[in-house]
Tab-separated table of C-alpha atoms in Angstrom:
chain	number	residue	atom	x	y	z
R	300	MET	CA	0.000	0.000	0.000
R	301	ARG	CA	2.840	2.400	0.928
R	302	ARG	CA	4.555	1.594	-2.397
R	303	LEU	CA	1.305	2.268	-4.324
R	304	THR	CA	0.778	5.540	-2.452
R	305	ALA	CA	4.319	6.657	-3.297
R	306	LEU	CA	3.825	5.842	-6.972
R	307	LEU	CA	0.567	7.802	-7.038
R	308	LEU	CA	2.249	10.777	-5.396
R	309	ILE	CA	5.059	10.737	-7.982
R	310	ALA	CA	2.505	10.551	-10.788
R	311	LEU	CA	0.620	13.521	-9.370
R	312	LEU	CA	3.818	15.562	-9.079
R	313	ILE	CA	4.745	14.780	-12.690
R	314	ALA	CA	1.267	15.708	-13.883
R	315	ALA	CA	1.356	18.966	-11.924
R	316	GLY	CA	4.722	19.855	-13.424
R	317	GLY	CA	3.557	19.070	-16.942
R	318	CYS	CA	0.382	21.169	-16.594
R	319	ALA	CA	1.970	24.161	-14.917
R	320	GLY	CA	1.432	27.545	-16.556
R	321	GLY	CA	4.131	29.525	-18.434
R	322	GLY	CA	6.810	31.457	-16.599
R	323	ASP	CA	10.450	30.402	-16.876
R	324	GLY	CA	9.846	26.679	-16.758
R	325	GLY	CA	11.708	24.268	-18.972
R	326	ASP	CA	8.734	23.393	-21.164
R	327	THR	CA	9.743	23.993	-24.790
R	328	ALA	CA	6.592	22.472	-26.285
R	329	GLY	CA	4.096	25.189	-25.323
R	330	ARG	CA	2.493	27.416	-27.930
R	331	VAL	CA	4.474	30.524	-28.854
R	332	ARG	CA	2.699	33.535	-30.335
R	333	LEU	CA	4.790	35.797	-32.577
R	334	LEU	CA	3.255	39.190	-33.399
R	335	VAL	CA	4.416	40.699	-36.721
R	336	PHE	CA	3.220	42.966	-39.497
R	337	GLY	CA	4.217	43.502	-43.104
R	338	ALA	CA	3.227	43.304	-46.730
R	339	PRO	CA	1.896	39.911	-47.908
R	340	GLU	CA	5.327	38.988	-49.282
R	341	GLU	CA	6.987	39.823	-45.953
R	342	LEU	CA	4.478	37.749	-44.024
R	343	ASP	CA	5.192	34.853	-46.381
R	344	ALA	CA	8.839	35.128	-45.343
R	345	TYR	CA	7.946	34.727	-41.676
R	346	ARG	CA	5.629	31.844	-42.499
R	347	THR	CA	8.552	30.155	-44.234
R	348	LEU	CA	10.709	30.623	-41.142
R	349	VAL	CA	8.023	29.303	-38.797
R	350	GLY	CA	7.367	26.376	-41.122
R	351	ALA	CA	11.044	25.416	-41.163
R	352	TYR	CA	11.214	25.580	-37.363
R	353	THR	CA	8.075	23.572	-36.658
R	354	GLY	CA	9.057	21.125	-39.388
R	355	ALA	CA	12.311	20.454	-37.565
R	356	HIS	CA	10.526	20.390	-34.179
R	357	PRO	CA	7.042	18.909	-34.713
R	358	ASP	CA	6.310	19.020	-30.970
R	359	ARG	CA	6.645	22.812	-30.874
R	360	GLN	CA	3.934	25.262	-31.891
R	361	VAL	CA	4.508	28.787	-33.196
R	362	GLN	CA	1.477	30.878	-34.058
R	363	LEU	CA	2.075	33.847	-36.342
R	364	VAL	CA	-0.183	36.715	-35.233
R	365	GLU	CA	-0.441	39.130	-38.153
R	366	ALA	CA	-1.118	42.835	-37.573
R	367	SER	CA	-2.240	45.009	-40.469
R	368	ASP	CA	0.459	47.660	-40.000
R	369	ARG	CA	2.864	49.109	-37.457
R	370	LYS	CA	0.201	51.092	-35.583
R	371	ASP	CA	-2.026	48.039	-35.367
R	372	LEU	CA	0.884	45.987	-34.000
R	373	VAL	CA	1.686	48.591	-31.329
R	374	ALA	CA	-1.984	48.870	-30.340
R	375	ARG	CA	-2.408	45.087	-30.113
R	376	LEU	CA	0.780	44.735	-28.097
R	377	ALA	CA	-0.124	47.515	-25.662
R	378	THR	CA	-3.645	46.150	-25.185
R	379	SER	CA	-2.491	42.576	-24.640
R	380	ILE	CA	0.176	43.642	-22.148
R	381	ALA	CA	-2.348	45.724	-20.201
R	382	GLY	CA	-4.736	42.759	-20.220
R	383	GLY	CA	-2.102	40.360	-18.922
R	384	GLU	CA	-2.062	38.147	-22.022
R	385	PRO	CA	0.724	39.397	-24.286
R	386	PRO	CA	2.259	37.336	-27.098
R	387	GLU	CA	5.480	35.655	-26.114
R	388	LEU	CA	7.386	37.364	-28.946
R	389	PHE	CA	6.992	40.314	-31.252
R	390	LEU	CA	9.085	41.808	-34.026
R	391	MET	CA	9.724	45.554	-33.864
R	392	ASN	CA	11.988	48.249	-35.293
R	393	TYR	CA	14.494	49.802	-32.884
R	394	ARG	CA	12.855	53.196	-33.343
R	395	PHE	CA	9.672	51.980	-31.628
R	396	TYR	CA	10.614	49.498	-28.913
R	397	GLY	CA	11.631	52.189	-26.404
R	398	GLN	CA	8.000	52.885	-25.504
R	399	PHE	CA	7.798	49.322	-24.153
R	400	ALA	CA	11.319	49.152	-22.738
R	401	VAL	CA	10.621	52.116	-20.472
R	402	LYS	CA	7.601	50.305	-18.983
R	403	ASP	CA	9.774	47.297	-18.069
R	404	VAL	CA	7.505	44.862	-19.917
R	405	LEU	CA	10.285	43.281	-21.991
R	406	GLU	CA	12.292	40.278	-20.842
R	407	PRO	CA	16.067	40.991	-20.684
R	408	LEU	CA	17.952	38.394	-22.717
R	409	ASP	CA	21.495	38.685	-21.338
R	410	GLU	CA	21.433	35.574	-19.158
R	411	ARG	CA	19.844	33.476	-21.874
R	412	ILE	CA	22.403	34.691	-24.409
R	413	ALA	CA	25.269	33.880	-22.018
R	414	ALA	CA	23.929	30.349	-21.514
R	415	SER	CA	23.201	29.766	-25.196
R	416	GLY	CA	25.290	27.406	-27.229
R	417	THR	CA	23.982	29.047	-30.403
R	418	ILE	CA	24.052	32.833	-29.919
R	419	ASP	CA	27.398	34.627	-29.728
R	420	PRO	CA	27.035	38.444	-29.736
R	421	ALA	CA	30.324	38.706	-31.625
R	422	ASP	CA	28.658	37.077	-34.635
R	423	TYR	CA	26.316	40.041	-35.145
R	424	TYR	CA	26.790	43.570	-36.447
R	425	PRO	CA	27.393	45.769	-33.371
R	426	VAL	CA	25.307	48.679	-34.690
R	427	ALA	CA	22.214	46.454	-34.703
R	428	MET	CA	22.915	44.871	-31.306
R	429	ASP	CA	23.531	48.280	-29.728
R	430	ALA	CA	20.255	49.647	-31.075
R	431	PHE	CA	18.371	47.189	-28.847
R	432	THR	CA	20.388	47.775	-25.678
R	433	TRP	CA	18.407	49.623	-23.023
R	434	ARG	CA	20.205	50.808	-19.881
R	435	GLY	CA	22.879	48.170	-20.136
R	436	ARG	CA	20.596	45.231	-20.929
R	437	GLN	CA	20.063	43.448	-24.227
R	438	LEU	CA	16.296	43.523	-24.557
R	439	CYS	CA	15.855	42.207	-28.102
R	440	LEU	CA	17.923	40.374	-30.712
R	441	PRO	CA	18.095	41.869	-34.231
R	442	GLN	CA	17.207	39.847	-37.299
R	443	ASN	CA	18.420	42.417	-39.830
R	444	VAL	CA	20.690	45.395	-40.367
R	445	SER	CA	19.318	47.084	-43.459
R	446	SER	CA	20.112	50.566	-44.666
R	447	LEU	CA	18.340	52.917	-47.034
R	448	ALA	CA	19.101	52.350	-50.730
R	449	VAL	CA	17.944	53.630	-54.111
R	450	TYR	CA	15.923	51.049	-56.019
R	451	TYR	CA	15.972	51.823	-59.729
R	452	ASN	CA	14.319	50.578	-62.921
R	453	ARG	CA	17.359	49.490	-64.917
R	454	THR	CA	15.290	48.840	-68.039
R	455	LEU	CA	13.942	52.398	-67.996
R	456	PHE	CA	17.438	53.860	-67.552
R	457	GLU	CA	18.723	51.910	-70.550
R	458	LYS	CA	15.691	52.755	-72.672
R	459	HIS	CA	16.293	56.497	-72.279
R	460	GLY	CA	20.092	56.328	-72.286
R	461	VAL	CA	20.423	57.674	-68.742
R	462	PRO	CA	23.659	56.683	-66.912
R	463	LEU	CA	23.129	54.153	-64.129
R	464	PRO	CA	23.695	55.324	-60.536
R	465	GLN	CA	27.262	54.819	-59.388
R	466	PRO	CA	28.869	54.697	-55.918
R	467	GLY	CA	29.780	58.195	-54.795
R	468	TRP	CA	27.089	59.929	-56.827
R	469	THR	CA	25.855	63.199	-55.348
R	470	TRP	CA	22.489	64.739	-54.527
R	471	ASN	CA	22.804	66.845	-57.686
R	472	ASP	CA	23.414	63.642	-59.661
R	473	LEU	CA	20.228	62.199	-58.165
R	474	LEU	CA	18.280	65.309	-59.135
R	475	THR	CA	19.683	65.342	-62.684
R	476	THR	CA	18.848	61.664	-63.088
R	477	ALA	CA	15.331	62.059	-61.696
R	478	THR	CA	14.706	65.007	-64.040
R	479	ALA	CA	15.891	63.022	-67.066
R	480	LEU	CA	13.523	60.174	-66.196
R	481	THR	CA	10.376	62.206	-65.480
R	482	ARG	CA	8.519	61.553	-68.734
R	483	ASP	CA	5.133	62.104	-70.330
R	484	ALA	CA	3.040	59.394	-71.984
R	485	GLN	CA	4.958	59.819	-75.269
R	486	GLY	CA	8.310	59.427	-73.505
R	487	GLY	CA	9.207	63.109	-73.607
R	488	VAL	CA	11.053	64.773	-70.729
R	489	ILE	CA	8.924	66.980	-68.459
R	490	ARG	CA	10.871	69.731	-66.756
R	491	GLY	CA	9.558	71.438	-63.644
R	492	THR	CA	6.103	71.692	-62.138
R	493	GLU	CA	4.975	74.489	-64.424
R	494	SER	CA	4.512	72.086	-67.352
R	495	GLU	CA	2.291	69.689	-65.404
R	496	GLY	CA	-1.025	70.555	-67.002
R	497	ALA	CA	-3.620	67.877	-67.562
R	498	ALA	CA	-2.122	67.051	-70.954
R	499	GLN	CA	1.441	66.822	-69.664
R	500	ARG	CA	1.105	65.167	-66.298
R	501	PRO	CA	4.030	62.737	-65.982
R	502	ALA	CA	3.349	59.148	-66.918
R	503	VAL	CA	6.606	58.245	-65.171
R	504	HIS	CA	8.115	60.168	-62.263
R	505	GLY	CA	11.842	60.142	-61.709
R	506	LEU	CA	11.847	59.556	-57.966
R	507	GLY	CA	9.756	58.434	-55.023
R	508	ILE	CA	10.663	59.509	-51.500
R	509	GLU	CA	8.624	59.508	-48.325
R	510	PRO	CA	8.515	62.946	-46.639
R	511	SER	CA	9.643	61.750	-43.215
R	512	ILE	CA	12.414	62.269	-40.697
R	513	ILE	CA	13.853	58.823	-41.468
R	514	ARG	CA	14.304	59.774	-45.136
R	515	LEU	CA	15.670	63.218	-44.346
R	516	ALA	CA	18.123	62.185	-41.596
R	517	PRO	CA	20.843	60.476	-43.689
R	518	PHE	CA	21.121	63.504	-45.975
R	519	VAL	CA	21.367	65.864	-43.012
R	520	TRP	CA	24.139	63.681	-41.595
R	521	SER	CA	25.864	63.399	-44.963
R	522	ASN	CA	25.853	67.195	-45.214
R	523	GLY	CA	27.614	67.518	-41.851
R	524	GLY	CA	24.537	68.335	-39.762
R	525	ASP	CA	22.416	66.514	-37.201
R	526	ILE	CA	18.721	66.153	-36.573
R	527	VAL	CA	18.897	66.400	-32.766
R	528	ASP	CA	21.062	68.298	-30.306
R	529	ASP	CA	22.350	65.189	-28.487
R	530	PRO	CA	21.858	61.714	-30.052
R	531	ALA	CA	22.187	59.998	-26.643
R	532	ARG	CA	19.875	62.347	-24.715
R	533	PRO	CA	18.063	64.535	-27.262
R	534	THR	CA	16.028	67.528	-26.150
R	535	ARG	CA	15.159	69.115	-29.509
R	536	LEU	CA	15.420	68.868	-33.293
R	537	THR	CA	18.195	70.880	-34.918
R	538	LEU	CA	16.848	71.308	-38.440
R	539	ASP	CA	17.399	75.062	-38.131
R	540	HIS	CA	21.161	74.599	-38.510
R	541	PRO	CA	22.496	75.443	-42.009
R	542	ALA	CA	23.506	71.908	-43.046
R	543	ALA	CA	20.165	70.444	-41.972
R	544	ARG	CA	18.214	73.325	-43.481
R	545	GLU	CA	19.935	72.834	-46.844
R	546	ALA	CA	19.099	69.122	-46.903
R	547	LEU	CA	15.480	69.864	-45.978
R	548	LYS	CA	15.154	72.522	-48.678
R	549	ASN	CA	16.557	70.181	-51.305
R	550	LEU	CA	14.078	67.484	-50.287
R	551	VAL	CA	11.129	69.871	-50.555
R	552	ASP	CA	12.366	71.220	-53.902
R	553	LEU	CA	12.043	67.761	-55.456
R	554	ARG	CA	8.313	68.418	-55.657
R	555	LEU	CA	7.983	72.182	-55.545
R	556	ALA	CA	10.776	73.248	-57.891
R	557	TYR	CA	11.391	70.222	-60.090
R	558	GLY	CA	8.257	68.080	-60.047
R	559	VAL	CA	10.223	64.823	-60.135
R	560	VAL	CA	8.216	63.180	-57.324
R	561	PRO	CA	4.485	62.408	-57.517
R	562	THR	CA	1.915	64.749	-56.013
R	563	ASP	CA	0.081	64.017	-52.792
R	564	GLU	CA	-3.021	63.016	-54.757
R	565	GLU	CA	-1.009	60.646	-56.938
R	566	VAL	CA	0.575	58.988	-53.906
R	567	GLU	CA	-2.848	58.598	-52.311
R	568	ALA	CA	-4.105	56.893	-55.479
R	569	GLU	CA	-1.045	54.651	-55.848
R	570	ASP	CA	1.716	54.359	-53.249
R	571	ASP	CA	5.346	54.612	-54.299
R	572	GLU	CA	6.068	50.875	-54.007
R	573	SER	CA	3.154	50.024	-56.291
R	574	ARG	CA	4.092	52.833	-58.674
R	575	PHE	CA	7.643	51.486	-58.942
R	576	ALA	CA	6.448	47.897	-59.404
R	577	ASN	CA	4.085	49.058	-62.152
R	578	GLY	CA	6.879	50.819	-64.049
R	579	ARG	CA	5.688	54.358	-63.327
R	580	LEU	CA	8.525	55.346	-61.007
R	581	ALA	CA	12.156	55.286	-62.098
R	582	MET	CA	13.747	55.344	-58.628
R	583	LEU	CA	12.578	54.774	-55.062
R	584	LEU	CA	14.328	55.318	-51.746
R	585	SER	CA	13.528	52.376	-49.497
R	586	SER	CA	15.057	49.781	-47.188
R	587	ARG	CA	15.593	46.092	-47.869
R	588	ARG	CA	11.980	45.295	-46.966
R	589	SER	CA	10.845	46.364	-50.470
R	590	THR	CA	12.847	43.540	-52.048
R	591	THR	CA	10.269	40.850	-51.279
R	592	THR	CA	7.594	42.872	-53.089
R	593	PHE	CA	9.784	43.766	-56.059
R	594	ARG	CA	10.885	40.180	-56.691
R	595	SER	CA	7.450	39.593	-58.183
R	596	ILE	CA	8.188	42.142	-60.945
R	597	THR	CA	8.360	40.541	-64.394
R	598	GLY	CA	8.020	43.522	-66.724
R	599	PHE	CA	11.459	45.052	-66.252
R	600	GLU	CA	14.855	44.597	-64.643
R	601	TRP	CA	15.654	46.483	-61.438
R	602	ASP	CA	18.583	46.893	-59.089
R	603	VAL	CA	19.769	48.926	-56.089
R	604	ALA	CA	22.320	51.720	-55.723
R	605	PRO	CA	23.817	53.444	-52.662
R	606	LEU	CA	22.428	56.695	-51.344
R	607	PRO	CA	23.743	59.865	-52.972
R	608	VAL	CA	26.328	61.798	-51.000
R	609	TYR	CA	26.634	65.402	-49.856
R	610	ARG	CA	30.007	65.596	-48.076
R	611	ARG	CA	30.547	61.995	-46.951
R	612	PRO	CA	28.769	58.660	-47.369
R	613	ILE	CA	26.430	57.952	-44.482
R	614	GLY	CA	23.292	55.899	-44.075
R	615	ILE	CA	20.470	55.294	-41.629
R	616	LEU	CA	19.954	52.070	-39.735
R	617	HIS	CA	16.832	50.026	-40.445
R	618	SER	CA	16.792	47.119	-37.999
R	619	ASP	CA	14.042	44.924	-36.552
R	620	ALA	CA	14.427	42.547	-33.635
R	621	TYR	CA	12.637	39.776	-31.826
R	622	CYS	CA	11.593	40.913	-28.343
R	623	MET	CA	10.239	38.695	-25.564
R	624	THR	CA	7.525	39.956	-23.232
R	625	ARG	CA	7.838	39.514	-19.474
R	626	GLY	CA	4.216	38.372	-19.239
R	627	GLY	CA	4.326	35.734	-21.978
R	628	GLU	CA	3.149	32.280	-20.884
R	629	ASN	CA	5.840	30.120	-22.482
R	630	LYS	CA	9.163	31.908	-22.173
R	631	GLU	CA	11.337	28.836	-22.549
R	632	ALA	CA	9.541	27.817	-25.726
R	633	ALA	CA	9.719	31.423	-26.931
R	634	TRP	CA	13.462	31.567	-26.346
R	635	LYS	CA	14.010	28.351	-28.309
R	636	PHE	CA	12.250	29.833	-31.339
R	637	LEU	CA	13.991	33.203	-30.941
R	638	GLU	CA	17.346	31.432	-30.673
R	639	TYR	CA	16.588	29.573	-33.894
R	640	ALA	CA	15.271	32.639	-35.735
R	641	VAL	CA	18.420	34.714	-35.194
R	642	SER	CA	20.856	31.814	-35.547
R	643	ALA	CA	22.833	31.304	-38.740
R	644	GLU	CA	20.351	28.632	-39.834
R	645	GLY	CA	17.292	30.784	-39.193
R	646	GLN	CA	18.798	33.842	-40.821
R	647	ARG	CA	19.756	31.895	-43.942
R	648	ILE	CA	16.106	30.897	-44.314
R	649	ILE	CA	14.710	34.399	-43.967
R	650	ALA	CA	17.502	35.907	-46.107
R	651	ALA	CA	16.617	33.566	-48.968
R	652	THR	CA	13.139	35.107	-49.061
R	653	GLY	CA	14.685	38.505	-49.791
R	654	ARG	CA	13.214	40.169	-46.679
R	655	THR	CA	16.356	40.957	-44.692
R	656	VAL	CA	19.957	42.017	-44.683
R	657	PRO	CA	21.044	39.447	-42.085
R	658	SER	CA	22.343	40.815	-38.786
R	659	HIS	CA	24.498	37.671	-38.590
R	660	ILE	CA	27.774	38.758	-40.197
R	661	GLU	CA	28.699	35.403	-41.716
R	662	VAL	CA	25.238	34.854	-43.206
R	663	SER	CA	25.168	38.370	-44.683
R	664	ASN	CA	28.330	37.565	-46.639
R	665	SER	CA	27.073	34.177	-47.818
R	666	PRO	CA	25.202	33.142	-50.997
R	667	ALA	CA	22.006	33.045	-48.921
R	668	PHE	CA	22.031	36.850	-49.142
R	669	LEU	CA	24.447	37.700	-51.954
R	670	GLY	CA	23.528	34.858	-54.326
R	671	PRO	CA	22.835	36.155	-57.862
R	672	ALA	CA	19.835	33.877	-58.541
R	673	GLN	CA	17.335	36.607	-57.627
R	674	PRO	CA	17.488	40.403	-57.749
R	675	PRO	CA	18.935	42.727	-56.758
R	676	ARG	CA	22.201	41.852	-58.466
R	677	SER	CA	23.949	44.609	-56.440
R	678	ALA	CA	22.887	43.282	-53.023
R	679	ARG	CA	26.337	44.085	-51.650
R	680	VAL	CA	25.285	47.758	-51.685
R	681	PHE	CA	23.484	47.050	-48.411
R	682	LEU	CA	26.597	45.518	-46.827
R	683	ASP	CA	28.915	48.261	-48.053
R	684	ALA	CA	26.691	50.805	-46.298
R	685	ILE	CA	26.850	49.182	-42.852
R	686	PRO	CA	30.135	50.745	-41.622
R	687	ALA	CA	28.651	54.216	-42.173
R	688	VAL	CA	25.084	53.715	-40.904
R	689	ARG	CA	23.820	55.660	-37.919
R	690	ALA	CA	20.890	54.919	-35.658
R	691	LEU	CA	18.154	57.371	-34.788
R	692	PRO	CA	17.494	58.111	-31.109
R	693	THR	CA	15.576	55.390	-29.243
R	694	ILE	CA	13.986	57.809	-26.790
R	695	SER	CA	10.670	56.353	-25.550
R	696	THR	CA	8.581	59.066	-27.248
R	697	TRP	CA	10.273	58.711	-30.640
R	698	PRO	CA	7.201	57.105	-32.286
R	699	GLU	CA	5.175	60.201	-31.394
R	700	ILE	CA	7.952	62.450	-32.692
R	701	GLU	CA	7.951	60.601	-36.018
R	702	ASP	CA	4.177	60.868	-36.320
R	703	VAL	CA	4.183	64.617	-35.665
R	704	THR	CA	7.071	65.353	-38.011
R	705	SER	CA	5.594	63.285	-40.841
R	706	GLY	CA	2.503	65.464	-41.097
R	707	ILE	CA	4.539	68.670	-41.113
R	708	LEU	CA	7.005	67.365	-43.707
R	709	GLU	CA	4.171	66.148	-45.930
R	710	ASN	CA	2.725	69.672	-45.956
R	711	ALA	CA	6.148	71.059	-46.781
R	712	LEU	CA	6.675	68.723	-49.731
R	713	TYR	CA	3.181	68.680	-51.196
R	714	ARG	CA	1.606	71.953	-50.092
R	715	GLY	CA	4.661	74.179	-50.219
R	716	ASP	CA	4.648	75.538	-46.652
R	717	ARG	CA	7.371	78.131	-46.056
R	718	LEU	CA	10.618	76.577	-44.863
R	719	ASP	CA	10.886	78.866	-41.843
R	720	ASP	CA	7.369	77.910	-40.779
R	721	VAL	CA	8.108	74.222	-41.280
R	722	ILE	CA	11.228	74.343	-39.121
R	723	ARG	CA	9.438	76.359	-36.428
R	724	GLN	CA	6.496	73.943	-36.340
R	725	LEU	CA	8.802	70.943	-36.148
R	726	ASP	CA	10.603	72.459	-33.178
R	727	GLU	CA	7.530	73.686	-31.304
R	728	GLN	CA	5.525	70.490	-31.689
R	729	THR	CA	8.317	68.070	-30.800
R	730	ARG	CA	9.971	69.803	-27.830
R	731	PRO	CA	7.273	68.654	-25.367
R	732	LEU	CA	7.673	65.090	-26.664
R	733	PHE	CA	11.428	65.166	-26.150
R	734	ALA	CA	10.901	66.573	-22.639
R	735	ARG	CA	8.535	63.715	-21.779
R	736	GLY	CA	10.699	60.958	-23.212
R	737	GLU	CA	13.056	58.615	-21.386
R	738	HIS	CA	16.433	57.529	-22.720
R	739	PRO	CA	18.141	54.149	-23.117
R	740	ARG	CA	21.307	55.287	-21.331
């Protein structure tokens, strides 16, 4: 009887351990929810990654939770955290994770990294790792280290005899090229906004560029200026300084003086990515994330070129990372998937889809990323830019700062607001946000 009682007690203890809720237990078979957003082609890339992982580990479940866009992802994450049922993992750009880091709702990964037999921080580009370090702790692990590049329609360049973009080309070269490729329906060059009557509205625009702080910043830096007074602890924008003001004026003039970018109404009717894919945009400034969409293009050949230069080559960091929530139910299972996703094996899978510039240094220099089988043929442009990329501030209120500045810069580009008024509005409307923000250091 005593032996039977002991066996029953052991069985009960085993059952209790197996049924215990999440936390930091050793259960790697629990369901893991990964919250992401992206274009359909990007989401396919994450499905491929999840499929490879669960195929190798049939006992492990990973549920891809798909948000419609960045704002939807942030809203879902905030709501689920407040409700006590957050996803175990989410993927987020370094510019936006500070709003969650400051609330201490993210799980620090340092101890897990130290104990990992797979993850060695030395294997990853430091600029991406540093972007997700908050007050001395590694809160997220980056999957990519993209930079801004110029996507261009190579077929259109060759058709009109326009020289292809070359490393070291300048802002004036970009403007000259965009002007030469802004064409009417008969293929004739359209010069300036004054000729844009109904009969001569461009059928092809030379350039697409989003009027935002993340598109303006690298040109301000390249010109010797800065966008904030102190990158580590910013208190205000500094677009009133001459170098920054010049870069801002040149951006606005693309529409107002030269008419090489589409109007606000045209962008509303067809966004720049779609316009490029449909052959109605000769060049587009975008990060690596556009590659997955553009690989479906069959009507023309395209490639990428480095950003044009003012005084020195410099780029802007575009990096997303997997972050683990403190309140997730299955942390051990979440870590196992995260470990796989950012490992060399996981990054080779996602790189093959075209979505990322791998943050894993070895993988980024391998055929998985550089292989010539799929465009862009000049993929190394993204790697060559890494030594000169800079990160934007990760102050906790940065998402609000970006939202405010986007509206003002849109009015400057499309409506023609006076430059002095634009700079004043940017300063006045963002100072309170800087004052309210908390810093990663």
